[in-house]
XYZ file of C-alpha atoms in Angstrom:
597
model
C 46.927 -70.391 -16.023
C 50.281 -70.156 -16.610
C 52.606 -71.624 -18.773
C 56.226 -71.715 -16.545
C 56.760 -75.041 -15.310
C 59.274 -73.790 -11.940
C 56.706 -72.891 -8.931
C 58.703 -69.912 -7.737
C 58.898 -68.027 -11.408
C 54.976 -68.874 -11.902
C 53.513 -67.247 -8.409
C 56.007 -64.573 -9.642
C 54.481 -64.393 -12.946
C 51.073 -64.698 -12.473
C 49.739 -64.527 -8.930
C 49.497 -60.831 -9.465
C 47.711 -60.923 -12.551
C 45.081 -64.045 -11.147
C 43.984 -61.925 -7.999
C 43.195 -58.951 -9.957
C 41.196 -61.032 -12.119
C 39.620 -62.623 -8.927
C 38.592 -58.717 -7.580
C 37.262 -58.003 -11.164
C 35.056 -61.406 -10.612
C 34.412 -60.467 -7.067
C 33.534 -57.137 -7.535
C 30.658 -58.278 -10.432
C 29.095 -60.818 -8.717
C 26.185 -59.991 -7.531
C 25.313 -57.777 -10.923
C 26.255 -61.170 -12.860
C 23.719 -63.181 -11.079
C 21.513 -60.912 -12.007
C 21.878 -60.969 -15.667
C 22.395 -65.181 -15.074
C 18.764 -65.105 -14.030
C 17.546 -63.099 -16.811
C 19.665 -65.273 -19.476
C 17.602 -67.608 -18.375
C 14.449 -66.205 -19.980
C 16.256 -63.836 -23.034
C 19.096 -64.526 -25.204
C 22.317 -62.333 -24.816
C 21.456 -59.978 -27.401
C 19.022 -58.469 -25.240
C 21.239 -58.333 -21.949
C 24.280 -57.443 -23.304
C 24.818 -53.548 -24.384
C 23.058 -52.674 -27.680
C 25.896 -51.400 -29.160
C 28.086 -54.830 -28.727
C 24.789 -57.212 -29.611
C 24.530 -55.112 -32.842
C 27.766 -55.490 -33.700
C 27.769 -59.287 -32.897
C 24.947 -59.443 -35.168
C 26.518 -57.838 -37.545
C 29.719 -60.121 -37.731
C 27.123 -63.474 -38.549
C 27.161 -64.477 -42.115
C 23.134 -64.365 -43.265
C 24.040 -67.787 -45.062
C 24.464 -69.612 -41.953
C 20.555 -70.117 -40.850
C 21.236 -71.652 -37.888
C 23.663 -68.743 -36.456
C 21.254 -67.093 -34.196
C 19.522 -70.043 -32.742
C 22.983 -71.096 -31.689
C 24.582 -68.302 -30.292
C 21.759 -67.715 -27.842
C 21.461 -71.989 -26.792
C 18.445 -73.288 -28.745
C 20.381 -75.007 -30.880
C 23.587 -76.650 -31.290
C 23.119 -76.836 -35.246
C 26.288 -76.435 -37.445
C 26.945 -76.715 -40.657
C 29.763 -79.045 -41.553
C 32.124 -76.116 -43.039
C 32.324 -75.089 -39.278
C 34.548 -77.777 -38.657
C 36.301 -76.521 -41.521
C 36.513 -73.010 -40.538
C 38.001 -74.486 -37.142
C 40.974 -76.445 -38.543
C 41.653 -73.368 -40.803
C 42.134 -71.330 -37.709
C 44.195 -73.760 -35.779
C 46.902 -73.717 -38.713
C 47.616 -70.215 -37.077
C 48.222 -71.093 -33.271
C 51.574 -72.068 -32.162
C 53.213 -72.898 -29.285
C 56.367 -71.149 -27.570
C 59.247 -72.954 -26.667
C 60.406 -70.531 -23.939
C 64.390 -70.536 -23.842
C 67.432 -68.812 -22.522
C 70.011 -67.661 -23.905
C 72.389 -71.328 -23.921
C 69.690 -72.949 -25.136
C 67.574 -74.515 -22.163
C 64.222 -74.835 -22.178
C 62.336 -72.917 -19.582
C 58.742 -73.960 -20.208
C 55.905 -73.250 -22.712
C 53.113 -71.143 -23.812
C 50.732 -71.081 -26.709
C 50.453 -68.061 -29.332
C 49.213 -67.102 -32.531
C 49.717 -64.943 -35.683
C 47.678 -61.824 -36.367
C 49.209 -60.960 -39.545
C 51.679 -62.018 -42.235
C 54.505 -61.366 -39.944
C 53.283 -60.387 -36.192
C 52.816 -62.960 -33.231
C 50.379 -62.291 -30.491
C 50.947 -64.233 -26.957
C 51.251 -62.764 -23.205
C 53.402 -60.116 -21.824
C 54.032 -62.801 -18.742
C 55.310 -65.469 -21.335
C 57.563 -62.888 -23.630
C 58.203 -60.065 -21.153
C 61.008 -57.938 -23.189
C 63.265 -58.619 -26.235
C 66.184 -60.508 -24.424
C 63.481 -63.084 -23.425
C 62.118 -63.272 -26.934
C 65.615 -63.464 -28.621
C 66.173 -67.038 -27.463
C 62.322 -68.288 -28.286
C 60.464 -70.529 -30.570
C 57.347 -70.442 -32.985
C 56.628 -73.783 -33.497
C 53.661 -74.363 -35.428
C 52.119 -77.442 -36.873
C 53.015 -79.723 -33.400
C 49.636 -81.508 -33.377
C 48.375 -85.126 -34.104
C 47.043 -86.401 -37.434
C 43.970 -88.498 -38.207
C 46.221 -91.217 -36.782
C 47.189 -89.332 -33.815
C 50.749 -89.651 -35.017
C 52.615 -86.397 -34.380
C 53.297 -84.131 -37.901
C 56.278 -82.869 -38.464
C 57.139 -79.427 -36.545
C 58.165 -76.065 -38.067
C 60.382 -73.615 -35.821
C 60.758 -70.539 -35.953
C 62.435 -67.855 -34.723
C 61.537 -64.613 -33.214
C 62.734 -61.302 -34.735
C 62.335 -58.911 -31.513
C 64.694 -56.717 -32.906
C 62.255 -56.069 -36.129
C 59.296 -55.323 -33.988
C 58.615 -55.656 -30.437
C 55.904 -54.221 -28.701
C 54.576 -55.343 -24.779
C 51.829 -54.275 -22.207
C 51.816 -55.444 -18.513
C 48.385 -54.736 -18.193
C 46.941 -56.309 -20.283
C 49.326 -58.741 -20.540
C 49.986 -59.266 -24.022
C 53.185 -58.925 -26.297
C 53.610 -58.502 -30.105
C 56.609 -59.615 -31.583
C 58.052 -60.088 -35.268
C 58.463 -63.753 -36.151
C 61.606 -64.734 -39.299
C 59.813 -65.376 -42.643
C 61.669 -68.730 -43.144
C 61.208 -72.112 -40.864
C 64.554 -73.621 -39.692
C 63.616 -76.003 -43.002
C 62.891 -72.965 -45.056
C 59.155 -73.398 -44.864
C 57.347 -70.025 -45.529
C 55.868 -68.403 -42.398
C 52.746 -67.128 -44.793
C 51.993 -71.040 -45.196
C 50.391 -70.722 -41.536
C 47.693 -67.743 -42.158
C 46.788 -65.647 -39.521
C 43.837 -64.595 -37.295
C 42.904 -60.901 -38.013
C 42.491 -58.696 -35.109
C 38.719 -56.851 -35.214
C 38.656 -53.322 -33.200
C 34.570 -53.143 -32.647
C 33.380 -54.173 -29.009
C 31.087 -56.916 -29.733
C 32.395 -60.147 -30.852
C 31.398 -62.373 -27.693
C 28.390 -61.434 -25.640
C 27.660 -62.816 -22.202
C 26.180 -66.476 -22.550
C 27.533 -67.172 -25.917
C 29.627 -70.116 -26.294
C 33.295 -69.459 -26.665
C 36.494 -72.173 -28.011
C 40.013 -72.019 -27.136
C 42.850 -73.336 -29.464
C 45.483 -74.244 -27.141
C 49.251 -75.991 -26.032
C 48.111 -76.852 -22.755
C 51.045 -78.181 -20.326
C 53.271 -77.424 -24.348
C 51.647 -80.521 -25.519
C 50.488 -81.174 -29.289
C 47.514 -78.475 -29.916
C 44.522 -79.337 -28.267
C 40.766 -77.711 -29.072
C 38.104 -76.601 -25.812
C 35.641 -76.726 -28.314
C 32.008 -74.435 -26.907
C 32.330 -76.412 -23.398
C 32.437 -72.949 -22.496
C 30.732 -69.212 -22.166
C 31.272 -66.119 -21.323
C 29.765 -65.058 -18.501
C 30.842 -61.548 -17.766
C 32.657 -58.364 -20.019
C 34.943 -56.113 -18.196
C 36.531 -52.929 -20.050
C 39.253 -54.531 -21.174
C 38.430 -58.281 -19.932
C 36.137 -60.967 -20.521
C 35.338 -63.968 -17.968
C 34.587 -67.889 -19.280
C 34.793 -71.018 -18.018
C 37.002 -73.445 -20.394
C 39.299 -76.414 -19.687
C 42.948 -74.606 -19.813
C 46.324 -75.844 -18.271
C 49.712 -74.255 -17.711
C 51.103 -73.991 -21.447
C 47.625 -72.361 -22.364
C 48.414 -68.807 -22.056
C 48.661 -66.721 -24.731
C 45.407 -68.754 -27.053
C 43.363 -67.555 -28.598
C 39.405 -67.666 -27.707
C 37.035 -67.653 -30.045
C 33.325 -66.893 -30.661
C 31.109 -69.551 -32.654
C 32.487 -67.517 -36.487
C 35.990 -68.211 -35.068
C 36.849 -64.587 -35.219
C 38.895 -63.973 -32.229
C 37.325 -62.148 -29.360
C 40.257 -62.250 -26.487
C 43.483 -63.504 -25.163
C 43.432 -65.921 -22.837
C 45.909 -64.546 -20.031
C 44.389 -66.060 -16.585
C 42.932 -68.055 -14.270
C 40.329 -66.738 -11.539
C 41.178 -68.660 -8.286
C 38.748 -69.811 -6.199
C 39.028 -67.442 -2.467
C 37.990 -70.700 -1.098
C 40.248 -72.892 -2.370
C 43.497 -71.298 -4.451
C 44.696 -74.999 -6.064
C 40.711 -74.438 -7.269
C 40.007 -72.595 -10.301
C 36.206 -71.070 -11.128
C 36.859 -69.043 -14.303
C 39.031 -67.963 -16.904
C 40.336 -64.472 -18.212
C 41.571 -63.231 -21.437
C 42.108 -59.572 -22.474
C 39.701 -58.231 -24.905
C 41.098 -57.962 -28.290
C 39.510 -54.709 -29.121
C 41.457 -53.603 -25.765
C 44.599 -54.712 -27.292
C 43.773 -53.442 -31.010
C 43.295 -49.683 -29.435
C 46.506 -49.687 -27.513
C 48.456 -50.759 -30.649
C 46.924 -47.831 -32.043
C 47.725 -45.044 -29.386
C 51.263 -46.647 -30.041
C 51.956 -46.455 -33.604
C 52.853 -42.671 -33.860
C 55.528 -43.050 -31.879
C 56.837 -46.031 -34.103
C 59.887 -46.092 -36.039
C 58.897 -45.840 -40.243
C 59.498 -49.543 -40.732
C 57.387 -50.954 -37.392
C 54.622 -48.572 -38.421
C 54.060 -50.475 -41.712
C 54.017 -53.737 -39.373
C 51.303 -52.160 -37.552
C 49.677 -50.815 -40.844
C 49.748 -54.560 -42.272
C 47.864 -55.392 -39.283
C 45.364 -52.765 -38.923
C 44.938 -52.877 -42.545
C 44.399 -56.920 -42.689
C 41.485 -56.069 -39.714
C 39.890 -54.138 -42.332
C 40.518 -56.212 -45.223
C 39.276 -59.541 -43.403
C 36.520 -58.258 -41.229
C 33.108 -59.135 -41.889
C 31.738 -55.976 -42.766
C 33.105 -56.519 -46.413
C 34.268 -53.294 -47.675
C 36.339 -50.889 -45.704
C 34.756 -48.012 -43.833
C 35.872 -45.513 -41.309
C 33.313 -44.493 -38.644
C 33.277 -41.815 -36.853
C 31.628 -38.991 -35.034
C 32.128 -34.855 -35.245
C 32.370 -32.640 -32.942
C 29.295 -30.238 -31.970
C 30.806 -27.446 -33.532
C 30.937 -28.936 -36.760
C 27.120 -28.604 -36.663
C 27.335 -24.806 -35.497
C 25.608 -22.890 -38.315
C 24.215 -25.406 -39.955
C 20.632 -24.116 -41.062
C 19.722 -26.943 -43.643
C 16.721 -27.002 -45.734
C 15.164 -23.376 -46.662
C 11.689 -23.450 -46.847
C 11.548 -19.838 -49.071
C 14.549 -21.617 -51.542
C 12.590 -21.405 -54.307
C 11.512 -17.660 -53.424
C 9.138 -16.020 -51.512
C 5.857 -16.777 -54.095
C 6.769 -20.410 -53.745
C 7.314 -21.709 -49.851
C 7.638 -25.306 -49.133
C 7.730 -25.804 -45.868
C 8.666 -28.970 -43.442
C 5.590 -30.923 -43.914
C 3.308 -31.758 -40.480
C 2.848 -35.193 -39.271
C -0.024 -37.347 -38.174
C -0.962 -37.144 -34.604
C -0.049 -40.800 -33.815
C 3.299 -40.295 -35.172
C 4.273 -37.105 -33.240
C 5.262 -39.038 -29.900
C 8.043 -41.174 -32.444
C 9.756 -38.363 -33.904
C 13.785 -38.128 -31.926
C 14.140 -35.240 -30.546
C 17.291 -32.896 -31.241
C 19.671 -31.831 -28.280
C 18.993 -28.602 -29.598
C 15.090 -28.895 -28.188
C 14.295 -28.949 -31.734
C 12.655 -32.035 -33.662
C 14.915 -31.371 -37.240
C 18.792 -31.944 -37.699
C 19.818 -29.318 -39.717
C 23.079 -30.366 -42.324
C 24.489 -28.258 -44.704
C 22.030 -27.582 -47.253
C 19.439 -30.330 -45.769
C 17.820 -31.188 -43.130
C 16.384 -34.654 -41.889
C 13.682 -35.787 -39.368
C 14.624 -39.121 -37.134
C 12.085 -42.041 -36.091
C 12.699 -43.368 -32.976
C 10.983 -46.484 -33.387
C 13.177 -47.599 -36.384
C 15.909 -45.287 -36.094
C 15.775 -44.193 -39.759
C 15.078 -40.904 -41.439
C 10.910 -40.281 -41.911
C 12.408 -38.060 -44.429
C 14.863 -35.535 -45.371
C 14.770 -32.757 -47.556
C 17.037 -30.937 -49.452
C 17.953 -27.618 -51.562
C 19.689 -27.894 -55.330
C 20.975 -25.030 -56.463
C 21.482 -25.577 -60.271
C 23.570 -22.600 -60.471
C 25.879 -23.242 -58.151
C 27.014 -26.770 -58.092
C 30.345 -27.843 -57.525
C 32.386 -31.395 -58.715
C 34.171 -32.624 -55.824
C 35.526 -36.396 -55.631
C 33.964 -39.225 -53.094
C 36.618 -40.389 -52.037
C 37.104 -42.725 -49.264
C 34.336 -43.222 -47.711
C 33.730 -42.223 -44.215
C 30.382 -42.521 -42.170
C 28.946 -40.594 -39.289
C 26.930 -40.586 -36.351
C 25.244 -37.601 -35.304
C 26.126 -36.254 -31.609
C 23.079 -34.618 -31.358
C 20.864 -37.202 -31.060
C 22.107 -40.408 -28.815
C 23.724 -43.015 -31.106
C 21.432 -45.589 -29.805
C 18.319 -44.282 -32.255
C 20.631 -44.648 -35.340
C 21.073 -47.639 -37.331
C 24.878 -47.803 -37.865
C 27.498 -49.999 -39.368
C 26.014 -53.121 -37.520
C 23.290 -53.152 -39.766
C 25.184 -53.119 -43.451
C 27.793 -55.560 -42.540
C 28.409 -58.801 -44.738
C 25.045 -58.912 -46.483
C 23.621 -57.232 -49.503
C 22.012 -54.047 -47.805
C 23.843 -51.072 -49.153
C 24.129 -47.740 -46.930
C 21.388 -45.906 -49.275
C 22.010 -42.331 -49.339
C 18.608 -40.041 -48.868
C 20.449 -37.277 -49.365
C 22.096 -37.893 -52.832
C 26.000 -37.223 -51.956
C 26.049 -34.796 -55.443
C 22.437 -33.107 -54.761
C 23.629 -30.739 -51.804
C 27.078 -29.917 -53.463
C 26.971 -26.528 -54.151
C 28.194 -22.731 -52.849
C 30.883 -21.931 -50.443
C 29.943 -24.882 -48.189
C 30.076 -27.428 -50.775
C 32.804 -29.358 -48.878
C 31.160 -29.332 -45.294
C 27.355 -30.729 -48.023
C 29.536 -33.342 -49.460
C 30.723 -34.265 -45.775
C 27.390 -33.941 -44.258
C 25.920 -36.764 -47.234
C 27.819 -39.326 -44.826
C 25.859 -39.132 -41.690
C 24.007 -43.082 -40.786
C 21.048 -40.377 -40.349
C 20.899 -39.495 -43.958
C 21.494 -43.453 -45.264
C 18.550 -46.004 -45.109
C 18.908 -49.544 -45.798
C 18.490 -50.441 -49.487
C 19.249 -53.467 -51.262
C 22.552 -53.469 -53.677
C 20.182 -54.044 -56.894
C 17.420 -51.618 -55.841
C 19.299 -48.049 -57.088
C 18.621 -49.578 -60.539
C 18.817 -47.353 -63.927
C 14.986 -45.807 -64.030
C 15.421 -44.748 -60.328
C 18.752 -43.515 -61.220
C 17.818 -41.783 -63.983
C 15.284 -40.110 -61.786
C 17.591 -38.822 -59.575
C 19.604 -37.679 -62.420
C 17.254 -36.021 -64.483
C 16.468 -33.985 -61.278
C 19.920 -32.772 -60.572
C 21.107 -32.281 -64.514
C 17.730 -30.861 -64.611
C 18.314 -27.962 -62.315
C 22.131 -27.539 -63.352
C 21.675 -26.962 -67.095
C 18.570 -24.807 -66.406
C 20.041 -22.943 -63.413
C 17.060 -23.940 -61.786
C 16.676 -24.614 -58.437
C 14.994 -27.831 -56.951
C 13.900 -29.219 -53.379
C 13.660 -32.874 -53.157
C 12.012 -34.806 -50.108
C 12.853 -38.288 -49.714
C 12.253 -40.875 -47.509
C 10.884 -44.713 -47.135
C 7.653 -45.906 -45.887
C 7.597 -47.552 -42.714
C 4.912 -50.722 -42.940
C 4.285 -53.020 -40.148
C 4.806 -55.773 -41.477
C 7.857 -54.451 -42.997
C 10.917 -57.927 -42.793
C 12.740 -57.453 -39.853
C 17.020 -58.149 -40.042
C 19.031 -58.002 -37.526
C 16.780 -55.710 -35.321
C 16.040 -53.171 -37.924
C 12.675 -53.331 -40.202
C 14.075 -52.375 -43.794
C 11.465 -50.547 -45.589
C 10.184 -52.168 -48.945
C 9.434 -48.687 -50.795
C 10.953 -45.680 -50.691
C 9.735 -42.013 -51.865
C 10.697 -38.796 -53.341
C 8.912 -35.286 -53.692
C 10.606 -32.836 -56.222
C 9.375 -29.059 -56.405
C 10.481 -26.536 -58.647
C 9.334 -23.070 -60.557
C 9.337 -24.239 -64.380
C 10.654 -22.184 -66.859
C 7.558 -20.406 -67.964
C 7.012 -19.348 -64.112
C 4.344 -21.950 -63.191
C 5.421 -24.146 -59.917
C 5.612 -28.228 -60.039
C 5.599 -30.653 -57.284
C 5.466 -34.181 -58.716
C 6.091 -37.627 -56.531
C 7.736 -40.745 -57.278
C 7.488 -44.562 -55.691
C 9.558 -47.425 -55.778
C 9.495 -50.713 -54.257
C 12.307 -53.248 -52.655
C 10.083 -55.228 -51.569
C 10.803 -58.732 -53.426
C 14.702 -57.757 -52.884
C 14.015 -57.344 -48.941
C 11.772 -60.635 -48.663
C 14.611 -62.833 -49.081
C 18.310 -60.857 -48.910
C 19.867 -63.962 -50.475
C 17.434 -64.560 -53.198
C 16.536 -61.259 -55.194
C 15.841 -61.654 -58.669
C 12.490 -60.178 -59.788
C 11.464 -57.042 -61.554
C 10.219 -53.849 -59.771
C 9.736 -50.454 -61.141
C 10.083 -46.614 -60.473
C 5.888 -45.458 -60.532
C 4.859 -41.302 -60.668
C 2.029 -41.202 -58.305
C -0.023 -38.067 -57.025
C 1.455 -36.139 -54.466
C -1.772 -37.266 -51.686
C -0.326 -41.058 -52.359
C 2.832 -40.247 -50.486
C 0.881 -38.432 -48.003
C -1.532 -41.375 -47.166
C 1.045 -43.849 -47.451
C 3.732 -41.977 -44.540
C 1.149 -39.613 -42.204
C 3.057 -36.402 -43.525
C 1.079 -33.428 -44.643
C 3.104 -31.186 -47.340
C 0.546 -28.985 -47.204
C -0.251 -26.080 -50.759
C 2.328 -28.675 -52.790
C -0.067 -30.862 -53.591
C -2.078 -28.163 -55.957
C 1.350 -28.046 -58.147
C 1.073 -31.477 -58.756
C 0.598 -32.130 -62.601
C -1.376 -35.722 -61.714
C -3.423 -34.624 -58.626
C -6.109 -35.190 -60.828
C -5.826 -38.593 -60.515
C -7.116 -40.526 -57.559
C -4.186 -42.230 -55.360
C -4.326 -45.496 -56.648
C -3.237 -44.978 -60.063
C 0.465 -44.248 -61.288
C 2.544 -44.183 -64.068
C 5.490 -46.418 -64.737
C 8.469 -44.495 -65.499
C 10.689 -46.126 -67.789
C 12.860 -43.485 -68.998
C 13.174 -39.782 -68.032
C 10.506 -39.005 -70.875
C 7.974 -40.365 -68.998
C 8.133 -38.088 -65.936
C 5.538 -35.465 -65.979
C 6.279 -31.945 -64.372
C-alpha cells in the first residue's frame, strides 16, 4: 500500500517491493494452511517457535488476567486502561507531508517516533536526505470527541543530523527538529520504543495498525486483524490499510510495536485485489541499526545509543540485562566440582539418582550428563529445564573480592537452549533470576574471574521470588562462606529446588516452592560435617501478585533432602549431626546460632 498519489511514481515505488511480498506468501502457502488447521485446535503459543512464544509470554503484564485468553481468541476481554494504553500510543504516529524542494506537495505517508528525537517510516516514502529535506512531521492531525479536527503541529526533518535508510527492508530513520513551527516541544509526542527479541506477534494473534490512510486525520484498524505468517525479516496480516498507510506502525494486543507496515500482497488473480498485508519485523530493523552504528559518526552514535538504550529502559523485562552465549572454548578446561576437595579421607562425590529420574537428566554435548563451570558443576532436568542441583567448591583460603557489575546472563552451548529457562521467564513479574551457585561462593584462585563469569549461566539461576532470599536464608549462605574464609576452611555446598507435581505453573515453567542446600566440611578438630537446610516459597509462588506471609529457613536431616528430590549422596549422610532424627522433624533456624554442624 503505498502512499504516492501519481500512478507512474507508485508502480515505481512499490510494485517491486508488493511481488516479493506476494513470492514470500506464495512460497508459504501450503506450510501456512497447515499451521491454519492446527490453530484451529491450539493457541499460537504452541505453533509458533518456542523461543518467540516464550518471549511473547514474557512481554504480558501478570496484572492483566485476561491477557492469555485473548491473545489466543477465547476471549475478547479488556480492561478499560487498554483503551488508554491505545490513545497513549497514537500521540506518537504522524503523518508525512511528502514535498519537494519549492514547496509542492507530492503525497503522504504515515510514521512514527522511536525515541526522543528519531522518526521511523519507509525507505519508499523517504528514500535519501534530499527527499527528506523538504518533508513534514505532522503530528496531532486527528479528530476530537467532536470529530472536529485539533490543531496540527509540523515539523521538520533534520536529515542532515541523522539519516539512516534500507531498501530492503524498506524502512528509513531520520532526525526530526526539537521545536514545532509554533515552538511546541517534539518530547510532548512520546515515542514507541523499538524491542530487539523475536517474539512480539505470533501467528493468529490479533494485531492494530495506527495509521494516515489516503494522509487523512489518524485513523485506528483496531484487532480486525492477525497475523498469519512470520518470515525472517517479515510478518503477513490482514488489516484495512490505504495508500497514505505506509510507514505505521502495527501493534500486538500490549501495543508494543511488532513491525512496519511497508506492503500490500496482491492478489495473482486479481492485482487491483489485495489478500494480505506486510510490514518488516522490527527486531529485523533493530539488528541492522546495530551492525550500523560502528561505522557512525560520534554524534549519530549517541542517537542510536538513545534508542537502543530507551529499548532497554522501556521494555518489559524491567531491569536491563544483556544475554548472551560463549563460545565452546570458553568451557575448554573447565573441570568443576572436585569430589576429593576436601581431601582424600573425605570424598563427596556427585550423588546418584532414582531410577525414574535417570531418563530426565539433559544430556551434555560432551556425552557426559554434568556441565562442568569453573569451580562447579550443575546437573540439567529436561522436563523443567532447571538445575536438579549444582554443587560447588569454597576455598576459604583463597577467595578473591571482585565487583558484580553489570549484569550479564548466559546460555550454555552445550546443551540446546531449548531445555533452559531463559530471560522469557523473569520478565516483568516478581520472579528474580535466583542464583544456585552463589556469584561470591566460587570466587577464588587464579580462575576467579572466569567463577565469577560462570555464576551467570540461566543453568545455574532458578526461579525464586524477590522476597524469598530473606535474612535467615541469607545469613545461611553467609555464615557458610565467612565460615570457610576466616577459618581457611574449605566447604562444598549442593543446592538445588524440589521439583513437586503439583508445583504452580507460569508461563510454561513450574517454579519450585522449596529449595535445598547440603554443606560438607572437615571441622576444626578433624571430624567431617554434612548438615542440610530447607526453605519454602511456596505461599510467595501461589499467588506472584499477592505474597505476604511468613516462611522460614528449617535444618533437616540429610535423608529429608534425599527423599524429598530421588538423589542419593551416598557416606554424607553419617556426618550429619541430626541424622538421628527421623525426616520429619527440623529445626527452625532463626539466626546463624541455631545451625548445628
Amino acid at each position: 500500500m503505498s502512499f504516492i498519489r501519481f500512478d507512474a511514481i507508485r508502480n515505481e515505488v512499490t510494485n517491486d517491493q508488493e511481488q516479493q511480498a506476494l513470492r514470500r506468501y506464495v512460497d508459504r502457502s501450503d506450510e501456512r494452511d497447515g499451521m491454519n488447521q492446527e490453530l484451529q485446535a491450539k493457541n499460537p503459543f504452541e505453533v509458533d517457535s518456542p523461543e518467540r512464544a516464550a518471549f511473547r509470554k514474557a512481554t504480558i503484564n501478570p496484572r492483566d488476567g485476561y491477557s492469555i485468553e485473548r491473545i489466543i481468541g477465547q476471549d475478547n476481554l479488556f480492561p478499560t486502561s487498554y483503551l488508554e494504553a491505545g490513545v497513549k500510543a497514537a500521540k506518537s504516529v504522524c503523518r508525512i507531508e511528502v514535498r519537494d524542494r519549492i514547496g509542492r506537495v507530492l503525497g503522504y505517508g504515515t510514521g512514527f517516533l522511536v525515541s526522543p528525537s528519531l522518526l521511523l517510516t519507509n525507505n519508499h516514502i523517504l528514500k535519501n536526505e534530499v527527499t527528506a529535506e523538504h518533508c513534514l512531521a505532522q503530528f496531532n492531525y486527528e479528530h476530537d470527541l467532536n470529530l472536529r479536527e485539533r490543531q496540527m503541529k509540523s515539523f521538520r526533518l533534520s536529515p542532515k543530523r541523522f539519516f539512516m535508510t534500507n531498501t530492503k527492508l524498506d524502512f528509513t530513520l531520520v532526525a526530526l527538529e526539537e521545536l514545532s513551527e509554533d515552538k511546541t516541544n517534539l518530547s510532548d509526542f512520546g515515542f514507541l520504543p523499538l524491542f530487539p527479541p523475536s517474539g512480539k506477534g505470533l501467528v493468529g494473534e490479533f494485531v492494530s495498525v495506527i495509521q494516515h490512510p489516503s494522509g487523512a486525520p489518524k485513523a485506528l484498524a483496531i484487532r480486525d486483524s492477525k497475523i498469519i505468517d512470520v518470515f525472517d525479516d517479515y510478518i503477513h496480516y490482514s488489516a484495512d490499510t490505504l495508500e497514505g498507510s505506509s510507514g505505521s506502525p502495527v501493534f500486538n494486543d500490549e501495543w508494543t510495536v511488532v513491525a512496519l507496515h511497508h506492503a500490500g500482497v496482491p492478489d495473482p488473480k486479481d492485482e487491483t485485489n489485495y489478500i494480505a498485508n506486510e510490514g518488516t519485523r522490527v527486531s529485523s530493523i533493530v539488528q541492522f541499526v546495530q551492525s550500523e552504528q560502528p561505522k557512525l559518526s560520534k554524534d549519530k552514535k549517541k542517537l542510536i545509543d538513545e534508542l537502543l538504550k530507551t529499548q532497554a529502559s522501556e521494555e518489559p523485562a524491567g531491569e536491563e540485562i544483556l544475554v548472551k552465549e560463549l563460545s565452546l572454548e570458553w568451557y575448554e578446561g573447565s573441570t568443576g566440582h572436585d569430589p576429593a576437595f576436601l581431601g582424600n579421607s573425605f570424598e563427596v562425590p556427585f550423588p546418584a539418582f532414582r531410577k525414574d529420574l535417570e531418563n530426565d537428566i539433559t544430556p551434555v554435548e560432551s556425552g557426559e550428563n554434568i556441565l562442568h563451570y569453573t569451580h562447579f558443576s550443575a546437573v540439567m532436568s529436561k522436563s523443567r529445564r532447571l538445575a536438579f542441583y549444582t554443587v560447588v567448591d569454597i576455598d576459604g583460603n583463597q577467595l578473591r573480592d571482585i565487583k558484580r557489575g553489570n549484569d550479564r546472563w548466559y546460555y550454555d552451548p552445550r546443551i540446546p537452549r531449548d531445555l533452559q529457562c531463559g530471560e522469557e521467564l523473569y520478565k516483568n513479574n516478581d520472579i528474580d533470576r535466583g542464583h544456585l551457585v552463589r556469584r561470591r561462593d566460587p570466587v577464588w584462585g587464579d580462575s576467579a574471574e572466569e567463577a565469577n563469569e560462570d555464576t551467570f549461566h540461566f543453568t545455574n539461576c532458578s526461579p525464586q521470588h524477590k522476597d524469598f532470599n530473606q535474612k535467615t536464608w541469607l545469613d545461611l549462605e553467609d555464615y557458610l562462606l565467612n565460615n570457610a574464609e576466616n577459618g581457611k576452611y574449605k566447604v562444598t555446598v549442593f543446592t538445588g529446588p524440589i521439583f513437586r507435581n503439583d508445583d504452580v505453573t507460569y508461563r510454561g515453567v513450574q517454579i519450585p516452592a522449596e529449595f535445598w542446600k547440603i554443606a560438607a566440611m572437615v571441622k576444626d578438630d578433624g571430624s567431617r560435617s554434612a548438615t542440610a537446610y530447607l526453605q519454602s516459597q511456596k505461599n510467595l509462588v501461589d499467588d506472584l501478585e499477592l505474597a505476604n506471609n511468613e516462611y522460614k529457613t528449617y535444618q533437616v536431616p540429610l535423608i529429608k533432602i534425599e527423599e524429598l528430590t530421588g538423589l542419593d549422596f551416598g557416606d554424607l549422610r553419617k556426618y550429619d549431626p541430626v541424622s538421628h532424627l527421623e525426616a520429619t522433624v527440623s529445626y527452625v533456624i532463626q539466626a546463624a546460632e541455631d545451625i548445628r554442624l
